[in-house]
Each structure stands twice: as structure tokens, then as C-alpha cells.
PDB file of C-alpha atoms and ligand atoms in Angstrom:
ATOM      1  CA  UNK A   9      -0.043 -10.226  21.993  1.00  0.00           C
ATOM      2  CA  UNK A  10       1.165 -13.798  21.481  1.00  0.00           C
ATOM      3  CA  UNK A  11       0.092 -16.074  18.660  1.00  0.00           C
ATOM      4  CA  UNK A  12      -2.022 -18.053  21.126  1.00  0.00           C
ATOM      5  CA  UNK A  13      -3.766 -14.895  22.399  1.00  0.00           C
ATOM      6  CA  UNK A  14      -4.432 -13.651  18.877  1.00  0.00           C
ATOM      7  CA  UNK A  15      -5.889 -17.005  17.933  1.00  0.00           C
ATOM      8  CA  UNK A  16      -8.121 -17.154  20.995  1.00  0.00           C
ATOM      9  CA  UNK A  17      -9.408 -13.609  20.640  1.00  0.00           C
ATOM     10  CA  UNK A  18      -9.544 -12.975  16.909  1.00  0.00           C
ATOM     11  CA  UNK A  19      -9.318 -16.140  14.750  1.00  0.00           C
ATOM     12  CA  UNK A  20     -12.470 -16.875  12.709  1.00  0.00           C
ATOM     13  CA  UNK A  21     -13.271 -20.506  12.103  1.00  0.00           C
ATOM     14  CA  UNK A  22     -12.588 -21.526   8.529  1.00  0.00           C
ATOM     15  CA  UNK A  23     -11.592 -18.044   7.294  1.00  0.00           C
ATOM     16  CA  UNK A  24      -9.000 -16.247   9.414  1.00  0.00           C
ATOM     17  CA  UNK A  25      -6.041 -17.677  11.281  1.00  0.00           C
ATOM     18  CA  UNK A  26      -2.807 -16.327  12.694  1.00  0.00           C
ATOM     19  CA  UNK A  27       0.578 -17.866  11.940  1.00  0.00           C
ATOM     20  CA  UNK A  28       4.229 -17.197  12.609  1.00  0.00           C
ATOM     21  CA  UNK A  29       5.853 -16.592   9.230  1.00  0.00           C
ATOM     22  CA  UNK A  30       9.337 -15.888   7.892  1.00  0.00           C
ATOM     23  CA  UNK A  31      11.608 -13.826  10.143  1.00  0.00           C
ATOM     24  CA  UNK A  32       9.450 -14.792  13.137  1.00  0.00           C
ATOM     25  CA  UNK A  33       6.855 -12.184  12.052  1.00  0.00           C
ATOM     26  CA  UNK A  34       3.176 -12.739  12.803  1.00  0.00           C
ATOM     27  CA  UNK A  35       0.687 -12.881   9.946  1.00  0.00           C
ATOM     28  CA  UNK A  36      -3.092 -13.000   9.598  1.00  0.00           C
ATOM     29  CA  UNK A  37      -4.109 -15.379   6.829  1.00  0.00           C
ATOM     30  CA  UNK A  38      -7.560 -14.947   5.338  1.00  0.00           C
ATOM     31  CA  UNK A  39      -9.178 -17.475   3.044  1.00  0.00           C
ATOM     32  CA  UNK A  40     -12.906 -17.217   2.286  1.00  0.00           C
ATOM     33  CA  UNK A  41     -15.130 -18.201  -0.671  1.00  0.00           C
ATOM     34  CA  UNK A  42     -14.326 -14.947  -2.483  1.00  0.00           C
ATOM     35  CA  UNK A  43     -10.623 -14.341  -1.996  1.00  0.00           C
ATOM     36  CA  UNK A  44      -7.424 -14.978  -0.082  1.00  0.00           C
ATOM     37  CA  UNK A  45      -5.015 -12.520   1.516  1.00  0.00           C
ATOM     38  CA  UNK A  46      -2.281 -12.354   4.088  1.00  0.00           C
ATOM     39  CA  UNK A  47      -1.274  -9.464   6.284  1.00  0.00           C
ATOM     40  CA  UNK A  48       1.885  -9.021   8.329  1.00  0.00           C
ATOM     41  CA  UNK A  49       1.174  -7.496  11.751  1.00  0.00           C
ATOM     42  CA  UNK A  50       4.440  -5.594  11.480  1.00  0.00           C
ATOM     43  CA  UNK A  51       3.368  -2.623   9.387  1.00  0.00           C
ATOM     44  CA  UNK A  52      -0.260  -3.850   9.019  1.00  0.00           C
ATOM     45  CA  UNK A  53       1.180  -4.795   5.654  1.00  0.00           C
ATOM     46  CA  UNK A  54      -1.061  -6.728   3.255  1.00  0.00           C
ATOM     47  CA  UNK A  55       1.449  -9.010   1.537  1.00  0.00           C
ATOM     48  CA  UNK A  56      -0.819 -11.042  -0.763  1.00  0.00           C
ATOM     49  CA  UNK A  57      -4.307 -10.788  -2.272  1.00  0.00           C
ATOM     50  CA  UNK A  58      -6.005 -12.960  -4.872  1.00  0.00           C
ATOM     51  CA  UNK A  59      -9.695 -13.007  -5.703  1.00  0.00           C
ATOM     52  CA  UNK A  60     -10.798 -16.636  -6.154  1.00  0.00           C
ATOM     53  CA  UNK A  61     -11.769 -16.013  -9.792  1.00  0.00           C
ATOM     54  CA  UNK A  62      -8.190 -14.949 -10.678  1.00  0.00           C
ATOM     55  CA  UNK A  63      -5.372 -17.406 -11.421  1.00  0.00           C
ATOM     56  CA  UNK A  64      -2.738 -14.768 -10.659  1.00  0.00           C
ATOM     57  CA  UNK A  65      -2.535 -12.625  -7.532  1.00  0.00           C
ATOM     58  CA  UNK A  66      -3.665  -9.001  -7.851  1.00  0.00           C
ATOM     59  CA  UNK A  67      -0.989  -7.856  -5.403  1.00  0.00           C
ATOM     60  CA  UNK A  68       2.660  -8.600  -6.137  1.00  0.00           C
ATOM     61  CA  UNK A  69       5.130  -9.755  -3.510  1.00  0.00           C
ATOM     62  CA  UNK A  70       8.798 -10.082  -4.393  1.00  0.00           C
ATOM     63  CA  UNK A  71      10.091 -13.662  -4.298  1.00  0.00           C
ATOM     64  CA  UNK A  72      13.159 -12.058  -2.712  1.00  0.00           C
ATOM     65  CA  UNK A  73      11.306  -9.967  -0.121  1.00  0.00           C
ATOM     66  CA  UNK A  74      13.140  -9.819   3.206  1.00  0.00           C
ATOM     67  CA  UNK A  75      11.117 -10.479   6.319  1.00  0.00           C
ATOM     68  CA  UNK A  76      12.818  -9.146   9.440  1.00  0.00           C
ATOM     69  CA  UNK A  77      11.891  -7.104  12.496  1.00  0.00           C
ATOM     70  CA  UNK A  78      11.810  -3.350  11.742  1.00  0.00           C
ATOM     71  CA  UNK A  79      12.535  -3.812   8.008  1.00  0.00           C
ATOM     72  CA  UNK A  80      10.159  -2.915   5.216  1.00  0.00           C
ATOM     73  CA  UNK A  81       8.879  -5.680   2.930  1.00  0.00           C
ATOM     74  CA  UNK A  82       9.302  -5.409  -0.872  1.00  0.00           C
ATOM     75  CA  UNK A  83       5.852  -5.830  -2.360  1.00  0.00           C
ATOM     76  CA  UNK A  84       2.342  -6.028  -0.989  1.00  0.00           C
ATOM     77  CA  UNK A  85       0.728  -2.828   0.233  1.00  0.00           C
ATOM     78  CA  UNK A  86       3.129  -0.928   2.518  1.00  0.00           C
ATOM     79  CA  UNK A  87       1.563   1.881   4.541  1.00  0.00           C
ATOM     80  CA  UNK A  88       3.489   5.149   4.229  1.00  0.00           C
ATOM     81  CA  UNK A  89       2.561   7.338   7.218  1.00  0.00           C
ATOM     82  CA  UNK A  90       2.796  10.027   8.683  1.00  0.00           C
ATOM     83  CA  UNK A  91       4.945  11.351   5.863  1.00  0.00           C
ATOM     84  CA  UNK A  92       5.516  10.289   2.280  1.00  0.00           C
ATOM     85  CA  UNK A  93       9.055  10.120   0.833  1.00  0.00           C
ATOM     86  CA  UNK A  94      11.861  11.696   2.845  1.00  0.00           C
ATOM     87  CA  UNK A  95      10.969  13.541   6.067  1.00  0.00           C
ATOM     88  CA  UNK A  96      10.724  17.299   5.438  1.00  0.00           C
ATOM     89  CA  UNK A  97      13.477  18.282   7.893  1.00  0.00           C
ATOM     90  CA  UNK A  98      15.032  15.200   9.536  1.00  0.00           C
ATOM     91  CA  UNK A  99      17.120  13.210   7.072  1.00  0.00           C
ATOM     92  CA  UNK A 100      17.767  10.471   9.671  1.00  0.00           C
ATOM     93  CA  UNK A 101      14.051   9.630   9.908  1.00  0.00           C
ATOM     94  CA  UNK A 102      12.917   6.694   7.734  1.00  0.00           C
ATOM     95  CA  UNK A 103      11.701   7.337   4.191  1.00  0.00           C
ATOM     96  CA  UNK A 104       7.892   6.978   3.881  1.00  0.00           C
ATOM     97  CA  UNK A 105       7.459   7.222   7.676  1.00  0.00           C
ATOM     98  CA  UNK A 106       7.599   4.560  10.380  1.00  0.00           C
ATOM     99  CA  UNK A 107       4.147   2.954  10.079  1.00  0.00           C
ATOM    100  CA  UNK A 108       5.327   0.204   7.729  1.00  0.00           C
ATOM    101  CA  UNK A 109       8.069  -1.063  10.074  1.00  0.00           C
ATOM    102  CA  UNK A 110       6.463  -0.928  13.530  1.00  0.00           C
ATOM    103  CA  UNK A 111       3.979  -3.265  15.219  1.00  0.00           C
ATOM    104  CA  UNK A 112       0.242  -2.872  14.846  1.00  0.00           C
ATOM    105  CA  UNK A 113      -2.281  -4.607  17.070  1.00  0.00           C
ATOM    106  CA  UNK A 114      -5.411  -6.389  15.958  1.00  0.00           C
ATOM    107  CA  UNK A 115      -8.488  -4.704  17.433  1.00  0.00           C
ATOM    108  CA  UNK A 116     -11.335  -6.571  15.726  1.00  0.00           C
ATOM    109  CA  UNK A 117     -12.178  -9.277  13.199  1.00  0.00           C
ATOM    110  CA  UNK A 118     -15.514 -10.189  11.635  1.00  0.00           C
ATOM    111  CA  UNK A 119     -17.042 -12.671   9.211  1.00  0.00           C
ATOM    112  CA  UNK A 120     -19.445 -10.553   7.145  1.00  0.00           C
ATOM    113  CA  UNK A 121     -22.785 -11.712   5.739  1.00  0.00           C
ATOM    114  CA  UNK A 122     -21.467 -10.913   2.255  1.00  0.00           C
ATOM    115  CA  UNK A 123     -18.928 -13.728   2.675  1.00  0.00           C
ATOM    116  CA  UNK A 124     -16.085 -11.221   3.079  1.00  0.00           C
ATOM    117  CA  UNK A 125     -13.736 -11.114   6.051  1.00  0.00           C
ATOM    118  CA  UNK A 126     -12.840  -7.946   7.923  1.00  0.00           C
ATOM    119  CA  UNK A 127      -9.777  -7.236  10.057  1.00  0.00           C
ATOM    120  CA  UNK A 128      -9.068  -4.014  11.971  1.00  0.00           C
ATOM    121  CA  UNK A 129      -5.713  -2.918  13.391  1.00  0.00           C
ATOM    122  CA  UNK A 130      -4.182   0.073  15.180  1.00  0.00           C
ATOM    123  CA  UNK A 131      -0.586   1.233  15.194  1.00  0.00           C
ATOM    124  CA  UNK A 132       1.145   0.635  18.523  1.00  0.00           C
ATOM    125  CA  UNK A 133       2.941   3.764  19.707  1.00  0.00           C
ATOM    126  CA  UNK A 134       6.383   3.516  21.284  1.00  0.00           C
ATOM    127  CA  UNK A 135       9.198   5.821  22.391  1.00  0.00           C
ATOM    128  CA  UNK A 136      10.563   5.584  18.846  1.00  0.00           C
ATOM    129  CA  UNK A 137       7.304   6.612  17.160  1.00  0.00           C
ATOM    130  CA  UNK A 138       6.738   9.442  19.667  1.00  0.00           C
ATOM    131  CA  UNK A 139      10.292  10.718  19.085  1.00  0.00           C
ATOM    132  CA  UNK A 140       9.599  10.953  15.347  1.00  0.00           C
ATOM    133  CA  UNK A 141       5.979  12.047  15.615  1.00  0.00           C
ATOM    134  CA  UNK A 142       5.151  14.183  18.655  1.00  0.00           C
ATOM    135  CA  UNK A 143       1.478  14.683  17.642  1.00  0.00           C
ATOM    136  CA  UNK A 144      -1.106  12.919  19.807  1.00  0.00           C
ATOM    137  CA  UNK A 145      -2.857  10.742  17.241  1.00  0.00           C
ATOM    138  CA  UNK A 146      -4.398   7.388  16.499  1.00  0.00           C
ATOM    139  CA  UNK A 147      -3.968   5.595  13.179  1.00  0.00           C
ATOM    140  CA  UNK A 148      -5.911   2.502  12.259  1.00  0.00           C
ATOM    141  CA  UNK A 149      -6.473   0.270   9.256  1.00  0.00           C
ATOM    142  CA  UNK A 150      -9.547  -1.706   8.312  1.00  0.00           C
ATOM    143  CA  UNK A 151      -9.057  -4.406   5.682  1.00  0.00           C
ATOM    144  CA  UNK A 152     -11.950  -6.237   3.999  1.00  0.00           C
ATOM    145  CA  UNK A 153     -11.111  -9.273   1.873  1.00  0.00           C
ATOM    146  CA  UNK A 154     -13.494 -10.669  -0.731  1.00  0.00           C
ATOM    147  CA  UNK A 155     -13.467 -10.534  -4.532  1.00  0.00           C
ATOM    148  CA  UNK A 156     -12.473  -6.903  -3.871  1.00  0.00           C
ATOM    149  CA  UNK A 157      -9.826  -5.804  -1.386  1.00  0.00           C
ATOM    150  CA  UNK A 158     -10.863  -2.701   0.544  1.00  0.00           C
ATOM    151  CA  UNK A 159      -8.519  -0.847   2.874  1.00  0.00           C
ATOM    152  CA  UNK A 160      -9.390   2.207   4.961  1.00  0.00           C
ATOM    153  CA  UNK A 161      -6.608   4.104   6.703  1.00  0.00           C
ATOM    154  CA  UNK A 162      -7.948   6.444   9.415  1.00  0.00           C
ATOM    155  CA  UNK A 163      -5.909   9.151  11.118  1.00  0.00           C
ATOM    156  CA  UNK A 164      -7.366  10.858  14.187  1.00  0.00           C
ATOM    157  CA  UNK A 165      -5.923  14.010  15.705  1.00  0.00           C
ATOM    158  CA  UNK A 166      -6.056  13.605  19.509  1.00  0.00           C
ATOM    159  CA  UNK A 167      -4.149  16.834  20.133  1.00  0.00           C
ATOM    160  CA  UNK A 168      -5.171  20.468  20.317  1.00  0.00           C
ATOM    161  CA  UNK A 169      -3.458  21.854  17.192  1.00  0.00           C
ATOM    162  CA  UNK A 170      -3.881  20.879  13.513  1.00  0.00           C
ATOM    163  CA  UNK A 171      -1.869  17.825  12.425  1.00  0.00           C
ATOM    164  CA  UNK A 172      -0.278  17.600   8.943  1.00  0.00           C
ATOM    165  CA  UNK A 173       0.039  14.131   7.453  1.00  0.00           C
ATOM    166  CA  UNK A 174       1.474  12.695   4.266  1.00  0.00           C
ATOM    167  CA  UNK A 175       0.425   9.139   3.474  1.00  0.00           C
ATOM    168  CA  UNK A 176       0.171   6.426   0.856  1.00  0.00           C
ATOM    169  CA  UNK A 177      -1.046   2.899   0.353  1.00  0.00           C
ATOM    170  CA  UNK A 178       2.053   2.041  -1.659  1.00  0.00           C
ATOM    171  CA  UNK A 179       0.580  -0.998  -3.386  1.00  0.00           C
ATOM    172  CA  UNK A 180       2.556  -3.236  -5.773  1.00  0.00           C
ATOM    173  CA  UNK A 181       0.221  -4.756  -8.387  1.00  0.00           C
ATOM    174  CA  UNK A 182       0.989  -7.990 -10.214  1.00  0.00           C
ATOM    175  CA  UNK A 183       1.154  -7.607 -13.997  1.00  0.00           C
ATOM    176  CA  UNK A 184       2.185  -9.730 -16.987  1.00  0.00           C
ATOM    177  CA  UNK A 185       5.033  -7.428 -18.045  1.00  0.00           C
ATOM    178  CA  UNK A 186       5.776  -3.778 -17.278  1.00  0.00           C
ATOM    179  CA  UNK A 187       6.329  -3.032 -20.974  1.00  0.00           C
ATOM    180  CA  UNK A 188       2.881  -4.392 -21.879  1.00  0.00           C
ATOM    181  CA  UNK A 189       0.587  -2.413 -19.571  1.00  0.00           C
ATOM    182  CA  UNK A 190      -1.115   0.974 -19.685  1.00  0.00           C
ATOM    183  CA  UNK A 191      -2.351   3.000 -16.729  1.00  0.00           C
ATOM    184  CA  UNK A 192      -5.504   4.994 -17.469  1.00  0.00           C
ATOM    185  CA  UNK A 193      -7.234   7.660 -15.402  1.00  0.00           C
ATOM    186  CA  UNK A 194      -4.513  10.266 -14.988  1.00  0.00           C
ATOM    187  CA  UNK A 195      -5.040  12.083 -18.301  1.00  0.00           C
ATOM    188  CA  UNK A 196      -4.912  15.853 -17.804  1.00  0.00           C
ATOM    189  CA  UNK A 197      -3.344  15.698 -14.308  1.00  0.00           C
ATOM    190  CA  UNK A 198      -0.293  17.669 -13.286  1.00  0.00           C
ATOM    191  CA  UNK A 199       2.570  15.549 -11.937  1.00  0.00           C
ATOM    192  CA  UNK A 200       5.928  15.948 -10.255  1.00  0.00           C
ATOM    193  CA  UNK A 201       8.517  13.905 -12.137  1.00  0.00           C
ATOM    194  CA  UNK A 202      10.978  12.646  -9.517  1.00  0.00           C
ATOM    195  CA  UNK A 203      13.179  10.981 -12.158  1.00  0.00           C
ATOM    196  CA  UNK A 204      13.738  14.416 -13.698  1.00  0.00           C
ATOM    197  CA  UNK A 205      14.530  16.175 -10.417  1.00  0.00           C
ATOM    198  CA  UNK A 206      10.992  17.239  -9.518  1.00  0.00           C
ATOM    199  CA  UNK A 207      10.023  19.109 -12.683  1.00  0.00           C
ATOM    200  CA  UNK A 208       6.248  19.555 -13.069  1.00  0.00           C
ATOM    201  CA  UNK A 209       4.522  18.237 -16.186  1.00  0.00           C
ATOM    202  CA  UNK A 210       1.033  17.515 -17.414  1.00  0.00           C
ATOM    203  CA  UNK A 211      -0.166  14.028 -18.353  1.00  0.00           C
ATOM    204  CA  UNK A 212      -1.449  13.834 -21.883  1.00  0.00           C
ATOM    205  CA  UNK A 213      -2.716  10.265 -22.219  1.00  0.00           C
ATOM    206  CA  UNK A 214      -2.461   6.701 -20.969  1.00  0.00           C
ATOM    207  CA  UNK A 215       0.828   6.019 -19.171  1.00  0.00           C
ATOM    208  CA  UNK A 216       3.092   3.344 -20.663  1.00  0.00           C
ATOM    209  CA  UNK A 217       6.459   2.228 -19.314  1.00  0.00           C
ATOM    210  CA  UNK A 218       9.822   1.939 -21.087  1.00  0.00           C
ATOM    211  CA  UNK A 219      12.181   3.133 -18.322  1.00  0.00           C
ATOM    212  CA  UNK A 220      12.179   4.132 -14.653  1.00  0.00           C
ATOM    213  CA  UNK A 221       9.014   6.058 -13.708  1.00  0.00           C
ATOM    214  CA  UNK A 222       8.601   7.861 -10.368  1.00  0.00           C
ATOM    215  CA  UNK A 223       5.792  10.425 -10.454  1.00  0.00           C
ATOM    216  CA  UNK A 224       3.449  12.068  -7.986  1.00  0.00           C
ATOM    217  CA  UNK A 225       0.214  13.071  -9.731  1.00  0.00           C
ATOM    218  CA  UNK A 226      -1.477  15.897  -7.871  1.00  0.00           C
ATOM    219  CA  UNK A 227      -5.089  16.916  -7.269  1.00  0.00           C
ATOM    220  CA  UNK A 228      -6.498  13.712  -8.708  1.00  0.00           C
ATOM    221  CA  UNK A 229      -9.138  11.584  -7.061  1.00  0.00           C
ATOM    222  CA  UNK A 230      -9.744   9.576 -10.231  1.00  0.00           C
ATOM    223  CA  UNK A 231     -10.083   5.818 -10.374  1.00  0.00           C
ATOM    224  CA  UNK A 232      -7.060   4.307 -12.171  1.00  0.00           C
ATOM    225  CA  UNK A 233      -7.128   1.251 -14.403  1.00  0.00           C
ATOM    226  CA  UNK A 234      -4.126  -0.945 -15.101  1.00  0.00           C
ATOM    227  CA  UNK A 235      -4.793  -2.550 -18.495  1.00  0.00           C
ATOM    228  CA  UNK A 236      -2.761  -5.703 -18.839  1.00  0.00           C
ATOM    229  CA  UNK A 237      -2.816  -7.309 -22.287  1.00  0.00           C
ATOM    230  CA  UNK A 238      -0.532 -10.185 -21.193  1.00  0.00           C
ATOM    231  CA  UNK A 239      -2.787 -11.323 -18.359  1.00  0.00           C
ATOM    232  CA  UNK A 240      -5.939 -10.289 -20.242  1.00  0.00           C
ATOM    233  CA  UNK A 241      -7.232  -8.308 -17.304  1.00  0.00           C
ATOM    234  CA  UNK A 242      -7.722  -4.846 -15.924  1.00  0.00           C
ATOM    235  CA  UNK A 243      -7.000  -3.978 -12.278  1.00  0.00           C
ATOM    236  CA  UNK A 244      -9.263  -1.209 -11.032  1.00  0.00           C
ATOM    237  CA  UNK A 245      -7.886   1.079  -8.304  1.00  0.00           C
ATOM    238  CA  UNK A 246     -10.717   3.181  -6.852  1.00  0.00           C
ATOM    239  CA  UNK A 247     -10.153   5.548  -3.956  1.00  0.00           C
ATOM    240  CA  UNK A 248     -11.666   8.097  -1.590  1.00  0.00           C
ATOM    241  CA  UNK A 249      -9.926  10.689   0.595  1.00  0.00           C
ATOM    242  CA  UNK A 250      -6.804  10.571  -1.590  1.00  0.00           C
ATOM    243  CA  UNK A 251      -5.817  13.500  -3.804  1.00  0.00           C
ATOM    244  CA  UNK A 252      -2.469  12.181  -5.106  1.00  0.00           C
ATOM    245  CA  UNK A 253      -1.601   9.106  -7.153  1.00  0.00           C
ATOM    246  CA  UNK A 254       1.994   7.892  -7.305  1.00  0.00           C
ATOM    247  CA  UNK A 255       3.245   5.730 -10.169  1.00  0.00           C
ATOM    248  CA  UNK A 256       6.503   3.892  -9.632  1.00  0.00           C
ATOM    249  CA  UNK A 257       8.602   1.316 -11.451  1.00  0.00           C
ATOM    250  CA  UNK A 258      12.323   1.127 -10.673  1.00  0.00           C
ATOM    251  CA  UNK A 259      13.203  -0.506 -14.027  1.00  0.00           C
ATOM    252  CA  UNK A 260      16.254  -2.779 -14.247  1.00  0.00           C
ATOM    253  CA  UNK A 261      19.211  -0.737 -12.923  1.00  0.00           C
ATOM    254  CA  UNK A 262      17.524   0.628  -9.830  1.00  0.00           C
ATOM    255  CA  UNK A 263      15.876  -2.742  -9.068  1.00  0.00           C
ATOM    256  CA  UNK A 264      19.272  -4.478  -9.298  1.00  0.00           C
ATOM    257  CA  UNK A 265      20.735  -1.974  -6.823  1.00  0.00           C
ATOM    258  CA  UNK A 266      17.842  -2.413  -4.392  1.00  0.00           C
ATOM    259  CA  UNK A 267      18.674  -6.104  -4.034  1.00  0.00           C
ATOM    260  CA  UNK A 268      15.246  -7.497  -3.162  1.00  0.00           C
ATOM    261  CA  UNK A 269      13.613  -7.737  -6.602  1.00  0.00           C
ATOM    262  CA  UNK A 270      15.467 -10.804  -7.907  1.00  0.00           C
ATOM    263  CA  UNK A 271      16.541 -10.977 -11.556  1.00  0.00           C
ATOM    264  CA  UNK A 272      13.433  -9.699 -13.252  1.00  0.00           C
ATOM    265  CA  UNK A 273      10.836  -9.370 -10.499  1.00  0.00           C
ATOM    266  CA  UNK A 274      10.567  -5.669 -11.366  1.00  0.00           C
ATOM    267  CA  UNK A 275       8.990  -6.591 -14.724  1.00  0.00           C
ATOM    268  CA  UNK A 276       6.018  -8.232 -12.972  1.00  0.00           C
ATOM    269  CA  UNK A 277       4.982  -5.258 -10.810  1.00  0.00           C
ATOM    270  CA  UNK A 278       3.843  -1.683 -10.970  1.00  0.00           C
ATOM    271  CA  UNK A 279       3.075   0.576  -8.013  1.00  0.00           C
ATOM    272  CA  UNK A 280      -0.103   2.636  -8.305  1.00  0.00           C
ATOM    273  CA  UNK A 281      -0.178   4.356  -4.940  1.00  0.00           C
ATOM    274  CA  UNK A 282      -3.204   6.144  -3.537  1.00  0.00           C
ATOM    275  CA  UNK A 283      -1.696   8.978  -1.549  1.00  0.00           C
ATOM    276  CA  UNK A 284      -1.808  12.452  -0.091  1.00  0.00           C
ATOM    277  CA  UNK A 285       1.641  13.845  -0.825  1.00  0.00           C
ATOM    278  CA  UNK A 286       3.474  17.112  -1.618  1.00  0.00           C
ATOM    279  CA  UNK A 287       0.790  19.783  -2.332  1.00  0.00           C
ATOM    280  CA  UNK A 288      -1.878  17.359  -1.095  1.00  0.00           C
ATOM    281  CA  UNK A 289      -0.606  16.775   2.445  1.00  0.00           C
ATOM    282  CA  UNK A 290      -3.682  16.663   4.704  1.00  0.00           C
ATOM    283  CA  UNK A 291      -4.357  18.925   7.667  1.00  0.00           C
ATOM    284  CA  UNK A 292      -6.468  17.163  10.315  1.00  0.00           C
ATOM    285  CA  UNK A 293      -8.161  19.497  12.807  1.00  0.00           C
ATOM    286  CA  UNK A 294      -8.139  18.650  16.543  1.00  0.00           C
ATOM    287  CA  UNK A 295     -10.653  15.926  17.334  1.00  0.00           C
ATOM    288  CA  UNK A 296     -11.188  15.116  13.640  1.00  0.00           C
ATOM    289  CA  UNK A 297     -10.483  11.932  11.673  1.00  0.00           C
ATOM    290  CA  UNK A 298      -9.254  11.808   8.102  1.00  0.00           C
ATOM    291  CA  UNK A 299      -9.972   8.645   6.106  1.00  0.00           C
ATOM    292  CA  UNK A 300      -8.279   7.396   2.963  1.00  0.00           C
ATOM    293  CA  UNK A 301      -9.918   4.371   1.362  1.00  0.00           C
ATOM    294  CA  UNK A 302      -8.959   2.180  -1.594  1.00  0.00           C
ATOM    295  CA  UNK A 303     -10.759  -0.634  -3.403  1.00  0.00           C
ATOM    296  CA  UNK A 304      -8.899  -3.032  -5.694  1.00  0.00           C
ATOM    297  CA  UNK A 305     -10.546  -5.496  -8.053  1.00  0.00           C
ATOM    298  CA  UNK A 306      -9.700  -7.299 -11.288  1.00  0.00           C
ATOM    299  CA  UNK A 307     -11.909  -7.769 -14.350  1.00  0.00           C
ATOM    300  CA  UNK A 308     -11.402  -9.363 -17.756  1.00  0.00           C
ATOM    301  CA  UNK A 309     -10.356  -7.174 -20.673  1.00  0.00           C
TER     302      UNK A 309
HETATM  303  C1  BG6 B 410       7.933   5.354  -4.258  1.00  0.00           C
HETATM  304  C2  BG6 B 410       8.798   6.581  -4.359  1.00  0.00           C
HETATM  305  O1  BG6 B 410       6.713   5.710  -3.690  1.00  0.00           O
HETATM  306  O2  BG6 B 410       8.583   4.406  -3.434  1.00  0.00           O
HETATM  307  C3  BG6 B 410      10.155   6.183  -4.914  1.00  0.00           C
HETATM  308  O3  BG6 B 410       8.164   7.550  -5.167  1.00  0.00           O
HETATM  309  C4  BG6 B 410      10.777   5.090  -4.038  1.00  0.00           C
HETATM  310  O4  BG6 B 410      10.997   7.317  -4.969  1.00  0.00           O
HETATM  311  C5  BG6 B 410       9.812   3.935  -3.942  1.00  0.00           C
HETATM  312  O5  BG6 B 410      12.009   4.662  -4.610  1.00  0.00           O
HETATM  313  C6  BG6 B 410      10.289   2.777  -3.078  1.00  0.00           C
HETATM  314  O6  BG6 B 410      10.607   3.196  -1.805  1.00  0.00           O
HETATM  315  P1  BG6 B 410      11.168   2.200  -0.739  1.00  0.00           P
HETATM  316  O7  BG6 B 410      11.548   3.059   0.446  1.00  0.00           O
HETATM  317  O8  BG6 B 410      10.087   1.229  -0.401  1.00  0.00           O
HETATM  318  O9  BG6 B 410      12.352   1.505  -1.363  1.00  0.00           O
END
């Protein structure tokens, strides 16, 4: 759909417009009384979100993010689907699945009575997606922007055999400094430590950061809280339909090698990903829909 068609069919006066952004990519820009957000139609990728009562964004986007067709964007809320991490058997398939680098189409928009704005999208299948994912399926995302950002990722099995999916809303949150935050809510959970080659450990308390962290916490549906003493706020990450939580910070060396973090961008972000990964991969029965929903909000400490 062209920019003109999108505007005619789905723009909402005074709160949602479509623009061509960097790299020629199309974006939805939402600005209502409660919050602002932008979403790249490639990947249905929320790139920014700020509630109006916050000076700083809640979602971090790298100042050095690359915007190009078929490339993933560093920051925002990438959608990992239909697998998380490397593909189980095909090493040539993209890490974290293809959903974040292919086109999605807008299917609906609405100005809600609450003052929030809603946008719904569906992944557009192609020969490439079918080659990597032979299951007959439909995947859609509903995004609601207000003082809270709500995202619901729905996966429907249109085939006749069970469908196994791994998934994550791989969100980068904006923080004052990685060394000055704590993540609460994972106490007592078992996790797979990817920095230490996949060894399993148990979380004993609040998580603090002094080096690279790459962990998949299993069997946890708990709300997480990012306590940020520098910004004087707490980001609340609530979820439903997600049994894994992934914590990730590359720290300096890995960020420098990745090339799209800038000099110290990595200090201003932490990923708290609501996921279904490893032991928590989801089996969706024929004709059924699995939903994973997150809600992000910020409050003062
Ligand atoms: C995290 C993974 O979810 O994503 C890490 O646990 C990975 O291992 C990180 O490095 C970033 O992945 P990507 O593909 O966006 O660079």
C-alpha cells in the first residue's frame, strides 16, 4: 500500500499519520494527549514511545540505528517470530526469525474514547517467509498508545497439525545508566546463562549489571520492574501469555563490535524481553490462536 493509500484509509485526524522515514521506510506516527510513538511498517517495529508525563522516552532507539529494507533496527521493540535466537536446524535462517525484517500491512486504526490510539497490523507472507516457515498461519500485532504502551502479538494456526512457535517482544528500554539500574521480579526463577555457554542457574535477588548479560529466565510470568535511580523512575513491564523473560545488555566490547550502538549508547538501554523461548516454546493447536501481551508504563520512584 502506498503512503497516499495508507493516509486515505487509516490516518486519524490529529493523532495518527503516515510518513516516509529514513531508508525510504514507511512509519506510523502517533501523537495523542497521553503519549507519542512511532512504528515502522517493516517489522511492525515500534521505534519510539514516550508518555506525555515523561521527559525521557520509555523505549530506547539507537542514535546510530540503521534503517534499510530487510535490515533489523537497533532499538525499539523488535518482534522475534516464529523462532527466538538461532533457528533450531537451519543456520542460514535469520536469528530471531523473519518477522522483524519483512513488511506488515495495516489492517485497522482507531481513536479510542480513553484518548488512546490503536493500530493493528498483520505480517505479509511472501515466498521468502513461506520457504522459512511452511506452517499455514496468521500473525498480527495490535498496538495501543496512551500513557501506557500495550502490544498484543497473536499467532493463529491455520493448518491441520500443531504449530510450535518461539517469540519475543525484544524491547529496548531507555535508562539513565546501565550500572545504576536494578531489575526486580525475577527472584527465584531458573535461567539459562548464554554468556556462560547455556549453564542453568537460579536467580537469587534483584539483577544488577556490571558486564555483558544475556539470560533467558524460564517459567516466569511475573511483572518486571526496572528501577532507575538516575532518572528517578521505575518502568513496569507487565505481560500475559509469556512464560520467558530475556535480559540483555551487550556491554562495551560487544556493542562496539555490533557497530550500531555509537560510543556509549549501550549504557542508556537494557532489554527486558517478554518471550516464549527454549523450554517455553508454545504449541498452537490447529484453528487456535495464541496471544502474548505486554504493557509498559513509567512511574516515579
Ligand atoms: C537477545 C539475545 O535477545 O538479542 C542475544 O539473547 C542477542 O544473544 C541480542 O545478541 C541481539 O540480537 P540481534 O540479532 O538483534 O543483534
